[in-house]
GROMACS .gro file of C-alpha atoms in nm:
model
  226
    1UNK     CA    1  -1.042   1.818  -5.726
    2UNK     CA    2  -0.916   2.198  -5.640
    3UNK     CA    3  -0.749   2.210  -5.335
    4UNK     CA    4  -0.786   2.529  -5.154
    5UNK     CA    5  -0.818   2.460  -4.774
    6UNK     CA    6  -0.551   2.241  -4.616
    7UNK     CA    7  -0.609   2.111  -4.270
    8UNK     CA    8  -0.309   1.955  -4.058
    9UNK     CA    9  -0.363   1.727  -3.784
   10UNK     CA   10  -0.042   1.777  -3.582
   11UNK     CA   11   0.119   2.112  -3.423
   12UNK     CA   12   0.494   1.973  -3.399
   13UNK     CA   13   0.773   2.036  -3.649
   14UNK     CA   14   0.657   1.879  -3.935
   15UNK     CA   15   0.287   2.033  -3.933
   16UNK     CA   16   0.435   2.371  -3.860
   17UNK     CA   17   0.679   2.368  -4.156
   18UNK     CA   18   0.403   2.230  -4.368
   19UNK     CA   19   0.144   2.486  -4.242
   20UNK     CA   20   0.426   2.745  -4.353
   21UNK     CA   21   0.461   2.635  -4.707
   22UNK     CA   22   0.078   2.587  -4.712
   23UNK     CA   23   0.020   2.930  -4.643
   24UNK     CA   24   0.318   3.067  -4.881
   25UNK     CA   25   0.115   2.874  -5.196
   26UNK     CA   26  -0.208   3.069  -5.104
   27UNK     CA   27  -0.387   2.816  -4.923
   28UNK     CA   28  -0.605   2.845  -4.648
   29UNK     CA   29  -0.444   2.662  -4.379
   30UNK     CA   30  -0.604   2.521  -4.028
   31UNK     CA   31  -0.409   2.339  -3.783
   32UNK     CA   32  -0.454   2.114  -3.445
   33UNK     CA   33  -0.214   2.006  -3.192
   34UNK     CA   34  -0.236   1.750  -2.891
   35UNK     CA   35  -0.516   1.899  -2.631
   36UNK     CA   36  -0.648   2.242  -2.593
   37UNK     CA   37  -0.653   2.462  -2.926
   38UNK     CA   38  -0.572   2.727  -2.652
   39UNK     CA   39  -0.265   2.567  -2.595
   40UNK     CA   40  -0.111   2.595  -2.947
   41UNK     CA   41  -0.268   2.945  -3.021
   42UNK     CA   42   0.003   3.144  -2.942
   43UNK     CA   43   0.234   2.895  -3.097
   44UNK     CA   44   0.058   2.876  -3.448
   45UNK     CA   45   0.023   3.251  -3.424
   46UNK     CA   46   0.399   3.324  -3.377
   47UNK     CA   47   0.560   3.058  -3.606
   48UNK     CA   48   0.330   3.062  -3.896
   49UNK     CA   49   0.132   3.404  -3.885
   50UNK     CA   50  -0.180   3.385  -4.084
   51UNK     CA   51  -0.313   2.970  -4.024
   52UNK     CA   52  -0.569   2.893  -3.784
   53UNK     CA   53  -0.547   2.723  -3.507
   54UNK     CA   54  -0.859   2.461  -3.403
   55UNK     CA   55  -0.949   2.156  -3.279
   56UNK     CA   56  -0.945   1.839  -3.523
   57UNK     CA   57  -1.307   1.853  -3.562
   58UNK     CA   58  -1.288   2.251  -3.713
   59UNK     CA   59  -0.956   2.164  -3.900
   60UNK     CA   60  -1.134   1.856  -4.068
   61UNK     CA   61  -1.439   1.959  -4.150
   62UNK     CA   62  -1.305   2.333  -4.330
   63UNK     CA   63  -1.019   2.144  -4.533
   64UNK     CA   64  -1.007   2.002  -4.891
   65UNK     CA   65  -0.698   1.795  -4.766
   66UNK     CA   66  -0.617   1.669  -4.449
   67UNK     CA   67  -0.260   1.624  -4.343
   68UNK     CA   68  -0.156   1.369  -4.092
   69UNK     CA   69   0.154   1.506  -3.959
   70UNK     CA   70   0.185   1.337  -3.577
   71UNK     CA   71   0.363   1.046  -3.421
   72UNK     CA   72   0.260   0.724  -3.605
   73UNK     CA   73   0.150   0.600  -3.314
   74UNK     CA   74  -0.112   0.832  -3.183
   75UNK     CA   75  -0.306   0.781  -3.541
   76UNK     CA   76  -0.531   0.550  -3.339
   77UNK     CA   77  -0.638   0.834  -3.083
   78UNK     CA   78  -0.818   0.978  -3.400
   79UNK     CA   79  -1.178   0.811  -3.421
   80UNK     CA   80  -1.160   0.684  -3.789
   81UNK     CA   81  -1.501   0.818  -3.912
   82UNK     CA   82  -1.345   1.228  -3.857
   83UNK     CA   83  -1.217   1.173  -4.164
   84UNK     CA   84  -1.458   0.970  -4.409
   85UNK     CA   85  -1.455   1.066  -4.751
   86UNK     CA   86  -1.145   1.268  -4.697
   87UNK     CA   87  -0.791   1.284  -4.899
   88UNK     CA   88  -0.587   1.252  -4.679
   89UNK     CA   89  -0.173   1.245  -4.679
   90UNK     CA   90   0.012   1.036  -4.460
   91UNK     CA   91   0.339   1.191  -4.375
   92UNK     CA   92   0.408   0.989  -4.061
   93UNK     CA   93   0.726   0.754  -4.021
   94UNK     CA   94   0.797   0.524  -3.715
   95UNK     CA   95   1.020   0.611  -3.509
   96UNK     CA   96   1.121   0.439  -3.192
   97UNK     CA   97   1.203   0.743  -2.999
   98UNK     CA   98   0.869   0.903  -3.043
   99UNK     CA   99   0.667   0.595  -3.086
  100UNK     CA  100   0.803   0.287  -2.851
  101UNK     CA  101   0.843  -0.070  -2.942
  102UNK     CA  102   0.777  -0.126  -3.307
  103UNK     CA  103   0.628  -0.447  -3.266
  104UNK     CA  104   0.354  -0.223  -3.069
  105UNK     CA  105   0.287   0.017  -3.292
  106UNK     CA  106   0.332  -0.159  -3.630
  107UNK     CA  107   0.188  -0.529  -3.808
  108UNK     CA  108   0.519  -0.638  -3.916
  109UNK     CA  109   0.385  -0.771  -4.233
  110UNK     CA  110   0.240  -0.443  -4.408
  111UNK     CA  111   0.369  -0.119  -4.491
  112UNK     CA  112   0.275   0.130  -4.237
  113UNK     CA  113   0.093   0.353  -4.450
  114UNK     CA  114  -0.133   0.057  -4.524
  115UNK     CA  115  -0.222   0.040  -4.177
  116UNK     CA  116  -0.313   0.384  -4.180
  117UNK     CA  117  -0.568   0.328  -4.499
  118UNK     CA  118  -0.724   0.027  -4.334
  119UNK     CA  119  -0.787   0.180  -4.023
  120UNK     CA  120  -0.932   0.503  -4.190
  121UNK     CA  121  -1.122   0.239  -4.435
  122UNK     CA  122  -1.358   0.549  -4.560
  123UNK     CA  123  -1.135   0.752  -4.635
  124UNK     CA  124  -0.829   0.809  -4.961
  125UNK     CA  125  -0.514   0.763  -4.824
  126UNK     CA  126  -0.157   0.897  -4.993
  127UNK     CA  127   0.203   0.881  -4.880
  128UNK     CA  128   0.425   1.178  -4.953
  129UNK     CA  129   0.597   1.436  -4.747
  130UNK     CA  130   0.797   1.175  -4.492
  131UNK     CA  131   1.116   1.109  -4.677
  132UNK     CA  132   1.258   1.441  -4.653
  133UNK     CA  133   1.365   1.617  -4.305
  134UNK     CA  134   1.186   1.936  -4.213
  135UNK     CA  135   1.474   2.152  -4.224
  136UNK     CA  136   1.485   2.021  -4.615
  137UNK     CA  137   1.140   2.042  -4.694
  138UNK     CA  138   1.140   2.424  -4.532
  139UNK     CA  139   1.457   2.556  -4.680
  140UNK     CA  140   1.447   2.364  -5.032
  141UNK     CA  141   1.175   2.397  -5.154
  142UNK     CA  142   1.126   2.589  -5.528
  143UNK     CA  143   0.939   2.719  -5.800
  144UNK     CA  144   0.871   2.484  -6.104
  145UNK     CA  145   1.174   2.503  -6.331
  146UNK     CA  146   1.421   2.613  -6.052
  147UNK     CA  147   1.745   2.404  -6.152
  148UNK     CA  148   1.799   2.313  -5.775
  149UNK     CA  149   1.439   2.198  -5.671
  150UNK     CA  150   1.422   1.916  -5.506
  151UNK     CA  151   1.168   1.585  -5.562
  152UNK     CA  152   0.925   1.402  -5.314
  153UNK     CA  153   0.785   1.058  -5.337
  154UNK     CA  154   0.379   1.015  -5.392
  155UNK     CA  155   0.194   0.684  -5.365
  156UNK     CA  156  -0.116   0.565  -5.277
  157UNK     CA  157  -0.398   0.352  -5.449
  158UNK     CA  158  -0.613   0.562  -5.546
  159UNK     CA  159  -0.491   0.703  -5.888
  160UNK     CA  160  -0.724   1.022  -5.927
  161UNK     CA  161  -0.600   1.109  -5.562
  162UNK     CA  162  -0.235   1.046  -5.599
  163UNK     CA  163  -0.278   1.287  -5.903
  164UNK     CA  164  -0.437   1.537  -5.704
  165UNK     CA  165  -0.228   1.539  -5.411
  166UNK     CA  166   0.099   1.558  -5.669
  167UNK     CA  167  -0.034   1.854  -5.764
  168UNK     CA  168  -0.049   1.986  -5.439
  169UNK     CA  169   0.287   1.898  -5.387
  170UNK     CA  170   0.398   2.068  -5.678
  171UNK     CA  171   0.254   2.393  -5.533
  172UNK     CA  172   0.448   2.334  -5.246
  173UNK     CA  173   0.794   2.395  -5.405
  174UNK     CA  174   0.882   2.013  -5.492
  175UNK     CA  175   0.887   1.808  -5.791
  176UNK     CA  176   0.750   1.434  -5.758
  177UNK     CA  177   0.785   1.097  -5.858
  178UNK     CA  178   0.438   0.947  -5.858
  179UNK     CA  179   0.365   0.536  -5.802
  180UNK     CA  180   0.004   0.412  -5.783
  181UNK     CA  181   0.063   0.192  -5.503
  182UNK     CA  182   0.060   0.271  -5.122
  183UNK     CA  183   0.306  -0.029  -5.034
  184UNK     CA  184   0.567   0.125  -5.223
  185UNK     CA  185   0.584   0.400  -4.943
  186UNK     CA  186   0.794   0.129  -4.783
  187UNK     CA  187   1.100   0.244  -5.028
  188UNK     CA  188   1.091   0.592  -4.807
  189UNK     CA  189   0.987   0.432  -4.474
  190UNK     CA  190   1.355   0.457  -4.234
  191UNK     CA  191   1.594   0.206  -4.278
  192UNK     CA  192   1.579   0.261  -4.684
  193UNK     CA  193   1.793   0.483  -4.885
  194UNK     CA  194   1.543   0.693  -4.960
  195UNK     CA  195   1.488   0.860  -4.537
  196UNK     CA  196   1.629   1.155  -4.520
  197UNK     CA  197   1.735   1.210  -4.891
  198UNK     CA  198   1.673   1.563  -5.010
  199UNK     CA  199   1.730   1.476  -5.414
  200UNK     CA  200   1.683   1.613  -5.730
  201UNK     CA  201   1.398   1.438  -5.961
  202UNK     CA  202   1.683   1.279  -6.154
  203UNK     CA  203   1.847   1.154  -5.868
  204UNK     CA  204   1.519   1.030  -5.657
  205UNK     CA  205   1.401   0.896  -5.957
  206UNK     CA  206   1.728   0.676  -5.999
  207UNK     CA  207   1.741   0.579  -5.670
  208UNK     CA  208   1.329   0.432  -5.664
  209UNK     CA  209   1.422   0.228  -5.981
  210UNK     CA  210   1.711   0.073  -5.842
  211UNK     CA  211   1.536   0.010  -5.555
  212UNK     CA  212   1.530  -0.344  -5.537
  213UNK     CA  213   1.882  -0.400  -5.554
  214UNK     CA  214   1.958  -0.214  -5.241
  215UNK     CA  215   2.026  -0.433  -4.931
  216UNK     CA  216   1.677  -0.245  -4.800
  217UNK     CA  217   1.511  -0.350  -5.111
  218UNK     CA  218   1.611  -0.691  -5.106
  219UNK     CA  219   1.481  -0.778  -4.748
  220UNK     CA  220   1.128  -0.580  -4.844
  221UNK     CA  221   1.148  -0.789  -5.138
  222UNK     CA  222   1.188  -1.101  -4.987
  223UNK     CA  223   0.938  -1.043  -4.721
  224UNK     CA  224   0.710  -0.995  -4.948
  225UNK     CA  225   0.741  -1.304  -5.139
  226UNK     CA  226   0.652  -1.530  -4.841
   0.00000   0.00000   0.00000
């Protein structure tokens, strides 16, 4: 699949700094925020010069990719059939702050990001681009080759689409360390060792095979042998 239009559901920090790097690999990059694309006009216009701002419904339907870059728990104010048949990247974490009680947000027993692919059942869900701040993913990120780039974590199901959307993360500046699984994004969900880790390929990929030996890993492991 050739990726050449990226759409980005979310306006905030994330989404912006995403947008940014978007735009810097030659993409063609539309964006949405919460309410009135008047509203975020000005904003998209000043802080990354050359994406376009529009309502969900434009950004979706003129994008090869969809980013989901908002609080995790506003996912549900998006009516699931906007994006059938879409890849789509889930780079949402909980986080109590922004989201409330837990319980309220999230089914304890599954990962969020398998949430998110049930409730968009049509369309191709991958995790990547939530383990790494946005201050990291802006100011790191590198050509292929660069001694100091930096790795990201990709995972979903659906192997043709984790393939595709590794690519696109390799355009972005990052290296990547690709599972075929979407409950593995647990290992960069917060809590594990993984949130907030700007590594080397090397060191992420060190850190994902010791996984389960980590106090973190151990309790996901254990909850999911009952």
């Amino acid at each position: 699949m050739a990726i050449k239009r990226v759409g980005i559901l979310g306006a905030g920090k994330v989404g912006i700094v995403l947008a940014g790097l978007a735009l810097k690999a030659g993409y063609e990059v539309r964006i949405s925020g919460s309410g009135d694309v008047k509203k975020i006009a000005l904003t998209i216009k000043t802080l990354v010069p050359g994406a376009i701002a529009a309502e969900n419904q434009d950004v979706v339907a003129n994008s090869d990719i969809v980013i989901l870059a908002i609080p995790l728990s506003r996912y549900k104010n998006i009516n699931p059939d906007l994006l059938k048949g879409k890849l789509v990247i889930d780079a949402m974490n909980y986080w109590w702050e922004t989201d409330g009680i837990r319980e309220e947000v999230l089914d304890p027993n599954t990962t969020s990001s398998e949430q998110v692919q049930a409730y968009f059942k049509d369309a191709t869900i991958v995790k990547a681009f939530n383990h790494m701040g946005y201050h990291n993913l802006q100011e790191e990120a590198r050509p292929a080759g660069d001694p100091k780039r930096k790795a990201l974590f990709v995972t979903g199901d659906d192997k043709a689409a984790v393939d595709t959307v590794a690519h696109f993360v390799d355009t972005m500046g990052f290296d990547q360390v690709v599972h075929d699984n979407i409950a593995d994004g647990i290992m960069t969900e917060p809590g594990s060792p993984l949130f907030g880790a700007s590594l080397s390929l090397k060191d992420l990929t060190r850190i994902i095979d010791h996984f389960d030996q980590t106090e973190f890993g151990q309790e996901v492991m254990a909850a999911k042998r009952k």
